Coordinates of C-alpha atoms in Angstrom, one line a residue:
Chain I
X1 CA 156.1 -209.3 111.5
X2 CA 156.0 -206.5 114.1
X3 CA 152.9 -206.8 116.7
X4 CA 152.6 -204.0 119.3
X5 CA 151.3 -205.9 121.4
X6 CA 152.2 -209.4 120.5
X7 CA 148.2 -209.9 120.7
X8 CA 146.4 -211.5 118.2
X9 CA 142.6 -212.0 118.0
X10 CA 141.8 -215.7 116.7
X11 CA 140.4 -217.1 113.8
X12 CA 136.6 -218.3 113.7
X13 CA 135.8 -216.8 117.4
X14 CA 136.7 -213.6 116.2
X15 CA 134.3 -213.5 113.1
X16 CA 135.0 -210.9 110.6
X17 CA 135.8 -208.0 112.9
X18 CA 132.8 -208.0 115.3
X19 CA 134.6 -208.0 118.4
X20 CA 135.8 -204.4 117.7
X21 CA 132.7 -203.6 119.1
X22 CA 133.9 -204.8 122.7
X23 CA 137.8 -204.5 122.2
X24 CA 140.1 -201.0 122.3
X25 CA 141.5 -202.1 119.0
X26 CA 144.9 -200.2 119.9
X27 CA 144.9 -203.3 122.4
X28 CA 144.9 -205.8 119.4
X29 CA 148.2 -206.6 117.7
X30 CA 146.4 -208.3 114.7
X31 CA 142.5 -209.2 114.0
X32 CA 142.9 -213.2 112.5
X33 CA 139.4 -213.1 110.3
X34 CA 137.7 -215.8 110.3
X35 CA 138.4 -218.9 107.7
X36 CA 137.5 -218.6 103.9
X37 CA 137.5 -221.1 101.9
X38 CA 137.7 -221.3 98.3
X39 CA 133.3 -222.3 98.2
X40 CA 131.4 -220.8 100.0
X41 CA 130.5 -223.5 103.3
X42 CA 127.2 -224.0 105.0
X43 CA 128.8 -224.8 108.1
X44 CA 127.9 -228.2 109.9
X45 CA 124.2 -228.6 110.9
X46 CA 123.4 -227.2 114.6
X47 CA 123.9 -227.7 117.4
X48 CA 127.5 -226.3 117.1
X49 CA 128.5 -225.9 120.7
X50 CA 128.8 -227.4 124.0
X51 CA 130.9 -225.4 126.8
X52 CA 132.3 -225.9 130.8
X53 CA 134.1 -224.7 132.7
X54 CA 136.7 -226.1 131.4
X55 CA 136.1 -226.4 127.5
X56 CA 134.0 -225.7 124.5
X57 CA 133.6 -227.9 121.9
X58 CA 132.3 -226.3 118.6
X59 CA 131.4 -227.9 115.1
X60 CA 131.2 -224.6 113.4
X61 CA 132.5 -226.3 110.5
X62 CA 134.3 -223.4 108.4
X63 CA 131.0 -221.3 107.7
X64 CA 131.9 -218.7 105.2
X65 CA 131.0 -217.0 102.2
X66 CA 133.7 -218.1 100.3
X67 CA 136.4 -216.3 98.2
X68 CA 134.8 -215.0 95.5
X69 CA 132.5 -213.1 97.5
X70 CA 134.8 -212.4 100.2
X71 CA 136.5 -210.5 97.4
X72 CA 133.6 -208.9 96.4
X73 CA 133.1 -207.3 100.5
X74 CA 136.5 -206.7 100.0
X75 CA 136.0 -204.3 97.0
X76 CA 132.5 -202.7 98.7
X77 CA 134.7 -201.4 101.4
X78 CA 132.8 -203.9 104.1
X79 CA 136.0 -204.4 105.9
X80 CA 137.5 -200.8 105.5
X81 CA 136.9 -199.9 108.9
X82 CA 138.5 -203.0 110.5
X83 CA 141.7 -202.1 108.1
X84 CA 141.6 -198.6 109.5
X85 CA 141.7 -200.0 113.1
X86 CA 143.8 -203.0 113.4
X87 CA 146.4 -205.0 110.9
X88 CA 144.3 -207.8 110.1
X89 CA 145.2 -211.5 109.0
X90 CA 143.7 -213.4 106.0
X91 CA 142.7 -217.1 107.2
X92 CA 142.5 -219.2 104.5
X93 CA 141.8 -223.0 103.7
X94 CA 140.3 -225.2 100.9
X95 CA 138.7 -228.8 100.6
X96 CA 141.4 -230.3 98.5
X97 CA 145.1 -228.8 97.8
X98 CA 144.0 -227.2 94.5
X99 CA 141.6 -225.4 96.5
X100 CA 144.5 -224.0 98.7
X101 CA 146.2 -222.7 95.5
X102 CA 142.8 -221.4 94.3
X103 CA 142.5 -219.4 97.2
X104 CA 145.7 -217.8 97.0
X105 CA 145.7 -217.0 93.1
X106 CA 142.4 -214.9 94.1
X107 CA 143.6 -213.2 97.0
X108 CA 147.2 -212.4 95.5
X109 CA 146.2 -208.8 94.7
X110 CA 145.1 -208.4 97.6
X111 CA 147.7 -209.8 99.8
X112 CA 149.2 -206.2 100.6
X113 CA 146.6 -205.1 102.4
X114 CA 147.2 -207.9 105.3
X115 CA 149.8 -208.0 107.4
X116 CA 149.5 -212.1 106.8
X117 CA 148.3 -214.9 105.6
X118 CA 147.5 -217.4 107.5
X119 CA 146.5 -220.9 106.4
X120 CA 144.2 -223.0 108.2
X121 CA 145.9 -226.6 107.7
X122 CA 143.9 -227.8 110.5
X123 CA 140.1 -227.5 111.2
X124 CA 139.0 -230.6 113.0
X125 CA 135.3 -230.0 111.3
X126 CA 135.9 -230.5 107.8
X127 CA 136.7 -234.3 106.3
X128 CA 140.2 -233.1 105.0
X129 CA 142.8 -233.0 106.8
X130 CA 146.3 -231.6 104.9
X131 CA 148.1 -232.8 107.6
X132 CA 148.1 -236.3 107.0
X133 CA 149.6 -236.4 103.6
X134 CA 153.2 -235.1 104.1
X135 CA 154.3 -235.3 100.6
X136 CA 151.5 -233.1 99.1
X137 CA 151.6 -231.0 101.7
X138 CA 155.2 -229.4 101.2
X139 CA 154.1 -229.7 97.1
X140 CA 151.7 -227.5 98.4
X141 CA 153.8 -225.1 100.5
X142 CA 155.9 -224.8 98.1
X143 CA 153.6 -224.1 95.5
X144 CA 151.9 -221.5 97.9
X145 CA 155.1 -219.7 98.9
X146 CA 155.8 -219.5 95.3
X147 CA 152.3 -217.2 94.7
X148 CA 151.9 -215.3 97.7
X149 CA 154.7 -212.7 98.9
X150 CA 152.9 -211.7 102.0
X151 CA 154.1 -213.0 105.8
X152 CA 152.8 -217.2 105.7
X153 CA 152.0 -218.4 108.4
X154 CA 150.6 -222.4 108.8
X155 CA 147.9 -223.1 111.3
X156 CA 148.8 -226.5 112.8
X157 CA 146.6 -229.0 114.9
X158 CA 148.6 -231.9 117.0
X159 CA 146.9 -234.9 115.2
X160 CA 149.0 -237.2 112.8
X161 CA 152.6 -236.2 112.7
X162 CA 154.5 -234.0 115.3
X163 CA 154.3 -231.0 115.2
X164 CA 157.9 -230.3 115.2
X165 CA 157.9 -232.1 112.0
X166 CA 155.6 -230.2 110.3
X167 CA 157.2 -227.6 111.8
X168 CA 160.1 -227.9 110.2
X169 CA 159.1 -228.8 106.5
X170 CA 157.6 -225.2 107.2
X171 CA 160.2 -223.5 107.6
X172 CA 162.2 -225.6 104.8
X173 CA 159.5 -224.6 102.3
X174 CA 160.4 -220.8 103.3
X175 CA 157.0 -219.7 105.0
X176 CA 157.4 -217.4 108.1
X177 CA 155.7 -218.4 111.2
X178 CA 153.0 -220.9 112.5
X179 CA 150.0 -220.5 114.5
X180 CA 150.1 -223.8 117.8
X181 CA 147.8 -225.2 118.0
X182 CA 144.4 -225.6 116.8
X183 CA 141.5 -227.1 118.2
X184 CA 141.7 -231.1 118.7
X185 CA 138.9 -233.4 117.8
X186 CA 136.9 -234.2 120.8
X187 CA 133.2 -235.4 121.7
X188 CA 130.7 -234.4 124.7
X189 CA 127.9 -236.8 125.7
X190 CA 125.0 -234.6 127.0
X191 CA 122.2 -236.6 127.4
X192 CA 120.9 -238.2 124.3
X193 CA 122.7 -235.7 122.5
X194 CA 126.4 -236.8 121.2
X195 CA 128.1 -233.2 119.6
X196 CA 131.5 -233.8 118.1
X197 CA 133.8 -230.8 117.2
X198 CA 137.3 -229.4 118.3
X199 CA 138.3 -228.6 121.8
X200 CA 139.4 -225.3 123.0
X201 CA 140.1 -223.6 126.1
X202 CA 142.0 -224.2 129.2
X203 CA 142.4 -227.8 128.8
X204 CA 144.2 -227.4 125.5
X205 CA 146.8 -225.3 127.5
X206 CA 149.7 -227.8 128.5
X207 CA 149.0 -229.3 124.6
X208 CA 149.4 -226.2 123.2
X209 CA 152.4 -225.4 125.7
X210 CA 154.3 -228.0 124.4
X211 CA 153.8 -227.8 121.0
X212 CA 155.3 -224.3 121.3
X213 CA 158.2 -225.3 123.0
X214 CA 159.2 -228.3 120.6
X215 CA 158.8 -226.0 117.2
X216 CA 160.7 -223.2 119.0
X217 CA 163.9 -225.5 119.9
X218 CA 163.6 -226.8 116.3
X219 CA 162.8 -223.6 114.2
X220 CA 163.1 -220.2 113.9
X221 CA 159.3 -219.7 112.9
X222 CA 157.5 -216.8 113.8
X223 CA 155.2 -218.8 116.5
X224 CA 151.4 -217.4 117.1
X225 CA 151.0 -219.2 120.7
X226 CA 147.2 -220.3 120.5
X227 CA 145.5 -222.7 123.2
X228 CA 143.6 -222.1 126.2
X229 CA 145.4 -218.9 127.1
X230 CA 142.6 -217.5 129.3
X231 CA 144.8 -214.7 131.7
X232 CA 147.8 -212.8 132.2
X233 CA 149.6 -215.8 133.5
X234 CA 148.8 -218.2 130.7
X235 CA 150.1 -215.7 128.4
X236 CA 153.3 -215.3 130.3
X237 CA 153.7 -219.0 130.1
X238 CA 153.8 -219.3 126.6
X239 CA 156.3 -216.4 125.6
X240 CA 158.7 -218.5 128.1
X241 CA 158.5 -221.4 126.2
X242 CA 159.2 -219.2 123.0
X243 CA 156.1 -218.1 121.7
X244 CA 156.3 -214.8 119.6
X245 CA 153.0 -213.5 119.8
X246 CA 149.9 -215.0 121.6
X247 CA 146.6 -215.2 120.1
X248 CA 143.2 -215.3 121.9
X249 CA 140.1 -217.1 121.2
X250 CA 137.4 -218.9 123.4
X251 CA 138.5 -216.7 126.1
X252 CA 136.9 -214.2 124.4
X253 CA 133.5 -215.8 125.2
X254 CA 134.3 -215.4 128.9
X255 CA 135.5 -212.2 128.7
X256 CA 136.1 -210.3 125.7
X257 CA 138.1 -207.6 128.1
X258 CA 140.5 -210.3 128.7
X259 CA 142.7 -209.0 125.9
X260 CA 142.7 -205.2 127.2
X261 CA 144.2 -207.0 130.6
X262 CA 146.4 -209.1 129.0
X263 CA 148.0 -206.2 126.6
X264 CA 148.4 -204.0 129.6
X265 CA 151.9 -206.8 130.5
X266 CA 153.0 -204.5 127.5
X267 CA 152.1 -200.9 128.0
Chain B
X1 CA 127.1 -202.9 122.2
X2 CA 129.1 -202.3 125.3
X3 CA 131.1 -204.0 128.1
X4 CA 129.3 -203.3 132.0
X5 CA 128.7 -204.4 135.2
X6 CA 125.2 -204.7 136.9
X7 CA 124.3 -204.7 140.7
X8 CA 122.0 -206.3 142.0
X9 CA 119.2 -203.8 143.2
X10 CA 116.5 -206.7 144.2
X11 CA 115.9 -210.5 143.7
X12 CA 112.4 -211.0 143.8
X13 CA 111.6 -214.9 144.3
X14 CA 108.4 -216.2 141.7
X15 CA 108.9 -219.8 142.4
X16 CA 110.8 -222.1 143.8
X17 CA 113.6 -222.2 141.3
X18 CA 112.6 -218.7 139.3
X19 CA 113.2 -215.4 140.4
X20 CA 113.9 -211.7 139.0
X21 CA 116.7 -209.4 139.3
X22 CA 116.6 -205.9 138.9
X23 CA 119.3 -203.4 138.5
X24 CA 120.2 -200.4 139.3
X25 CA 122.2 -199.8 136.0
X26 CA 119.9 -199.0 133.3
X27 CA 120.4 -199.6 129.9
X28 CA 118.9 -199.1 126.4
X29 CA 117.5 -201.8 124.4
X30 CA 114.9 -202.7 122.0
X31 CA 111.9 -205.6 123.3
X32 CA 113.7 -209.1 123.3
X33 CA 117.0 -208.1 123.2
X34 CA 119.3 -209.5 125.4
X35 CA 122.4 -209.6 127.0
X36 CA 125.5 -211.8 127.4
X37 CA 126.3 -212.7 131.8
X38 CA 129.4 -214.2 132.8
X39 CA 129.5 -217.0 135.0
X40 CA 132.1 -219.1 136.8
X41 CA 131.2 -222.0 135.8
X42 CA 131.3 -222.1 131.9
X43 CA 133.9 -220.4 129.8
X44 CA 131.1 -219.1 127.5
X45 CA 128.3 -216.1 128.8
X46 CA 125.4 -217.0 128.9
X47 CA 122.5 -215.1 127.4
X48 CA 119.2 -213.2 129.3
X49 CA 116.4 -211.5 128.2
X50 CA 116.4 -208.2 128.9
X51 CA 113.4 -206.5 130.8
X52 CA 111.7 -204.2 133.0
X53 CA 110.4 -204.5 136.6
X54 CA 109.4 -201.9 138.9
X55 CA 110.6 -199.0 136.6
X56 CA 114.2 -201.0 136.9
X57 CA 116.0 -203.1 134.2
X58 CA 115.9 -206.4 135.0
X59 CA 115.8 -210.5 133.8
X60 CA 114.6 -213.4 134.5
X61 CA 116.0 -216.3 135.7
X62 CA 114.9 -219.8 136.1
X63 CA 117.5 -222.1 138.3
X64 CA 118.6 -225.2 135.9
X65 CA 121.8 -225.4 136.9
X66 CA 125.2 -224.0 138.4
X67 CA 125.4 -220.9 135.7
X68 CA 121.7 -219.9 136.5
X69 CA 122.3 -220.0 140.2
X70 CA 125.9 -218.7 140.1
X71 CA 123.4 -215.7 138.6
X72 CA 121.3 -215.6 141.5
X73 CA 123.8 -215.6 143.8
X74 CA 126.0 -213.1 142.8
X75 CA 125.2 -209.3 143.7
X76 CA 127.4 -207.6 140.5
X77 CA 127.1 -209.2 136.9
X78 CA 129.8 -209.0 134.1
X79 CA 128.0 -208.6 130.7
X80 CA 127.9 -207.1 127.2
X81 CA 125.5 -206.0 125.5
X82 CA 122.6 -205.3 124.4
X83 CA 122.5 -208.3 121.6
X84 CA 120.2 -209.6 118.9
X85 CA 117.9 -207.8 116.5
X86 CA 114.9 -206.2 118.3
X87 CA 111.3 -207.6 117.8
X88 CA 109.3 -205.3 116.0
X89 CA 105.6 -206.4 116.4
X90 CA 103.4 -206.3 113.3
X91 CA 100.0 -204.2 112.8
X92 CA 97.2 -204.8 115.1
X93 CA 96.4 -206.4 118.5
X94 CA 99.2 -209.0 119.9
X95 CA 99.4 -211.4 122.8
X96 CA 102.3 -212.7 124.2
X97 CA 102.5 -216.2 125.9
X98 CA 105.0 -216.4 128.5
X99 CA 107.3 -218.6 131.4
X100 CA 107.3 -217.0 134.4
X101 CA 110.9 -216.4 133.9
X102 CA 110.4 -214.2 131.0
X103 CA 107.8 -211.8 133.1
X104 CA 110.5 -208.8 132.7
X105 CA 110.4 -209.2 129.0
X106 CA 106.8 -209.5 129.3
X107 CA 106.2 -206.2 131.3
X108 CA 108.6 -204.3 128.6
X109 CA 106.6 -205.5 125.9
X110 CA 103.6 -204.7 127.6
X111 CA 104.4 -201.2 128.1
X112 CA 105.8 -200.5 124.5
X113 CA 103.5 -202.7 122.3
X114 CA 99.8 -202.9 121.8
X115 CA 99.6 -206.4 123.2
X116 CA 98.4 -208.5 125.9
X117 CA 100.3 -211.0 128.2
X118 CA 99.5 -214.1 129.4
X119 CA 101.4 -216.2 131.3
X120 CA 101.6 -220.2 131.7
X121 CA 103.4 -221.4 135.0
X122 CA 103.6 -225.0 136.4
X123 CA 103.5 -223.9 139.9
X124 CA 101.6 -220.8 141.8
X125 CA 103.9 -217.7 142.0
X126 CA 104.4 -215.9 145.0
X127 CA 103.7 -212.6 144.1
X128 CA 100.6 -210.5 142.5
X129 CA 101.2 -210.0 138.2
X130 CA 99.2 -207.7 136.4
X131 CA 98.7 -210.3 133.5
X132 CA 96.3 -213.4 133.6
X133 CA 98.0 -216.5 134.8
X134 CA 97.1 -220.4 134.1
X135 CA 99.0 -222.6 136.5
X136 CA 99.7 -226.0 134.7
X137 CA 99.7 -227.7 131.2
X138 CA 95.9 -228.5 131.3
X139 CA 95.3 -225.0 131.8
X140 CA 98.0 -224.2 129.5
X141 CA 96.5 -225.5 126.7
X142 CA 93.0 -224.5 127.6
X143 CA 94.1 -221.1 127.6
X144 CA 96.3 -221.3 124.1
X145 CA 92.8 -222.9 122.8
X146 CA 91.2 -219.8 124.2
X147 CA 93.0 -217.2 122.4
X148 CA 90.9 -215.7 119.6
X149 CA 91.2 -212.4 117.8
X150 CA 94.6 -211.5 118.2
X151 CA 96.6 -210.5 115.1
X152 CA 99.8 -212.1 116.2
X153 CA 101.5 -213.9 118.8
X154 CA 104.8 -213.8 120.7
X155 CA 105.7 -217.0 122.5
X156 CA 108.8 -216.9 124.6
X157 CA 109.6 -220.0 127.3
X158 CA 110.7 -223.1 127.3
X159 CA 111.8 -225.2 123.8
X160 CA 109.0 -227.4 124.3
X161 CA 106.0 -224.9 125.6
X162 CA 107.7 -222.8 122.6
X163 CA 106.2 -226.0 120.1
X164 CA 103.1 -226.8 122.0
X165 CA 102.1 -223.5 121.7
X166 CA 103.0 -223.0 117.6
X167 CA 101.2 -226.1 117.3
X168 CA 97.9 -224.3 118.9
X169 CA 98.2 -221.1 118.2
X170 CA 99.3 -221.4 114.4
X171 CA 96.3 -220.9 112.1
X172 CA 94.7 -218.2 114.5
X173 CA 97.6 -215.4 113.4
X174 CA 101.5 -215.1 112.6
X175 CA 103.5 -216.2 115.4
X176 CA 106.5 -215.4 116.5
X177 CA 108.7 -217.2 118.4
X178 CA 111.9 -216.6 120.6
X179 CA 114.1 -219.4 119.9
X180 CA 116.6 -220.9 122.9
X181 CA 119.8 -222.1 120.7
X182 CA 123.2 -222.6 122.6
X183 CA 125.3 -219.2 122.1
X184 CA 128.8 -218.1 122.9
X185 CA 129.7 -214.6 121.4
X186 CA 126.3 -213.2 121.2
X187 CA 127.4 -210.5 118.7
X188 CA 127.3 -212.7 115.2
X189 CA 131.8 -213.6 115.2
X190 CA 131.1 -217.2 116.1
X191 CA 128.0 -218.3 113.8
X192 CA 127.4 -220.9 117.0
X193 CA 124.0 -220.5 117.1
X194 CA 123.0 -221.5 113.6
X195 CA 119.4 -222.2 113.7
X196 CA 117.7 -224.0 110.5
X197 CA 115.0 -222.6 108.8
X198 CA 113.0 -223.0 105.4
X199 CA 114.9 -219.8 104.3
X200 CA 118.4 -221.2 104.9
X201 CA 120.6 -221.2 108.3
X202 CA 119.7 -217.8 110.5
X203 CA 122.0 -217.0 113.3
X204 CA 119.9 -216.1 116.6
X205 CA 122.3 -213.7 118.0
X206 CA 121.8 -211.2 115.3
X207 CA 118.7 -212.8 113.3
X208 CA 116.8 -212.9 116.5
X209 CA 116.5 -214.3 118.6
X210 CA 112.6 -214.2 117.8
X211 CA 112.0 -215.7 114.1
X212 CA 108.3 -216.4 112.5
X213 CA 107.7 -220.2 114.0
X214 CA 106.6 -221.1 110.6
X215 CA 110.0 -219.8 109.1
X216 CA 111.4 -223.1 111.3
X217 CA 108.7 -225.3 111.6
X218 CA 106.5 -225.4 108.8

């Protein structure tokens, strides 16, 4: 996978395109849409977010439509204009393994029209976590590689086993790339108010640093750098430690501009 | 939808922690839209009604903590916007109910809509309004009591004054309400600010931010 620039616009904080509206899109290397899931999700109950100036914690909890009628926008032309502008990545998860597959088998026709696919193995807001059950998890890679010929790419959290490991069964199961890291479970106390969601932001930077680093001197994966990458600097940092591409989220909140500055290391 | 910077063109001081800021940027917008400021101190923007005062675009800001006075202090803003769906008042005569904070909004609404204003303040302000004021919750209430053939209401303030007055106001006329839920993109990508209501989950940043109260409290 070619990005020009290696700039990729994350899942779930980028929603379905809407940041086009603030972005040069010839800035973006790839659009990450945000997670569908095989039903359509409510989402967790509000509130949903707590930030500082040092993190946000969000409990989002994979709100989406779901696949069906994802397809269904899909075939009205909803996302046409997004196509038109930027390569675009398919984020993808499910609420058991089947659901994975499920989701595939659907979106197989359509699979040419991204430039990836990219699976969310790791939302730290939903009660299943594929990463804890190595066994069925490379049944399912396997079973996923097997139905989908587009670029794979695995969206790995640190929690459970290393991500190295991981990693590596990966790569073994003949998927392409991985996306390190996503957010990690964490809590705020504000108040009388508890909110529990996944971290993000520029604490998750030396995490996310060396999780990069460990996959890249253990695999050849195509690795999407994600994790409190909120400058120029930050983003130089990763491609040291081997990261392919770089992909920016809750830095968006602060500045969507951020990636226009960021892609200009590449003009 | 667009990326800017303001400067500051006056800070006008209404209490001792709320003041206005005027512009001398304009931009277009629709009543109760708003836009997204960035601060220093939070990694997310943080979201400001947008107004008029003295001919000037402007907001309102009440101090509650480093954001809001980062705000204050600074003479050129980072935003985007403008965000959220624009309040379109029903037929007939309206009155909006007001924090001091939300006077720009108030004066813009004013101007474009065939309502009233009134605003409720704890504390004197130290400059002349042209809309009737009632200085504490006693005369808060007494005034919300007051209120009589008006077709709807707009109530925009606090989450709490925002209640007290649905509570009041409810089987006088439709009311509509500007609700105050955390946000972080402003432009609908997140779904952060999910709000409940009795016709499923309603994002504020492009559902509202005003809803009918009764849609979420009934």
């Amino acid at each position: 996978m070619e990005l020009r620039p290696p700039i990729v616009i994350a899942s779930g904080v980028g929603g379905m395109g809407e940041y086009l509206k603030l972005i040069d899109p010839k800035q973006i290397g790839a659009y990450t849409l945000k997670t569908t899931t095989f039903k359509p999700r409510r989402g967790n109950p509000p509130p949903r977010l707590i930030a500082t100036q040092d993190y946000l914690i969000n409990s989002i909890g994979l709100e989406n439509v779901g696949v069906e009628k994802f397809i269904e926008e899909l075939e009205n032309k909803v996302y046409d204009e997004l196509f038109e502008k930027v390569k675009v990545i398919f984020s993808f998860a499910g609420e058991n393994f089947e659901e994975y597959l499920l989701v595939a088998q659907k979106m197989s026709p359509y699979q040419g029209r991204f430039v990836a696919f990219e699976c969310n193995f790791s939302c730290p807001n939903v009660h299943f976590n594929p990463l804890s059950n190595v066994a069925e998890l490379e049944r399912m890679l396997s079973e996923l590689r097997k139905r989908l010929n587009v670029f794979l790419i695995a969206k790995l959290g640190i929690e459970g086993v290393f991500v190295e490991e991981i990693a590596k069964i990966i790569e073994k199961c003949g998927w392409n790339g991985v996306t390190l890291i996503n957010t990690i479970r964490a809590l705020h106390v504000d108040g009388d108010r508890i909110i529990k969601g996944g971290i993000s932001g520029p604490v998750l930077k030396p995490i996310a640093l060396r999780a990069v680093y460990e996959v890249r001197n253990r695999t050849n994966l195509y690795i999407i750098a994600s994790g409190g990458i909120m400058n120029e600097q930050d983003a130089e940092q990763f491609f040291k430690v081997g990261a392919n591409a770089i992909s920016i989220g809750t830095a968006l909140y602060k500045d969507p501009k951020i990636v226009e500055k960021i892609a200009r290391m590449f003009s | 939808m667009e990326n800017f910077s303001l400067t500051r063109s006056e800070l006008i001081q209404l209490t001792e922690d709320t003041f206005i800021i005027n512009f001398n940027e304009w931009i277009d917008f629709e009543p109760t839209q708003f836009i997204m400021i960035e601060t220093e101190t939070s990694i997310v923007r943080k979201p400001f009604g947008l107004g008029r005062w003295n001919e000037k675009l402007a907001i309102g800001v009440q101090i509650i903590g480093p954001g809001t006075n980062y705000i204050v202090q600074k003479s050129v803003l980072n935003a985007h916007g403008p965000c959220g769906k624009g309040f379109v008042p029903p037929e007939g005569k309206g009155a909006m109910i007001a924090t001091p904070a939300c006077l720009p909004m108030a004066f813009d609404l004013n101007k474009r809509c065939n309502c009233d204003v009134f605003i409720g303040s704890l504390e004197k302000l130290s400059i002349e309004i042209p809309f009737p004021l009632v200085i504490g919750d006693e005369s808060f209430l007494n005034l919300l009591r007051s209120l009589e053939g008006y077709d709807w209401f707009l109530v925009i303030g606090s989450d709490q004054m925002e209640k007290v007055s649905y509570d009041v106001l409810k089987d006088k006329a439709e009311v509509f309400v500007s609700f105050n839920e955390y946000m972080a993109c402003g432009i609908g990508a997140c779904r952060g600010c999910a709000k409940e209501t009795k016709n499923g989950l309603k994002h504020l940043c492009i559902d509202g931010p005003v809803l009918r109260g009764e849609e979420v409290w009934s």
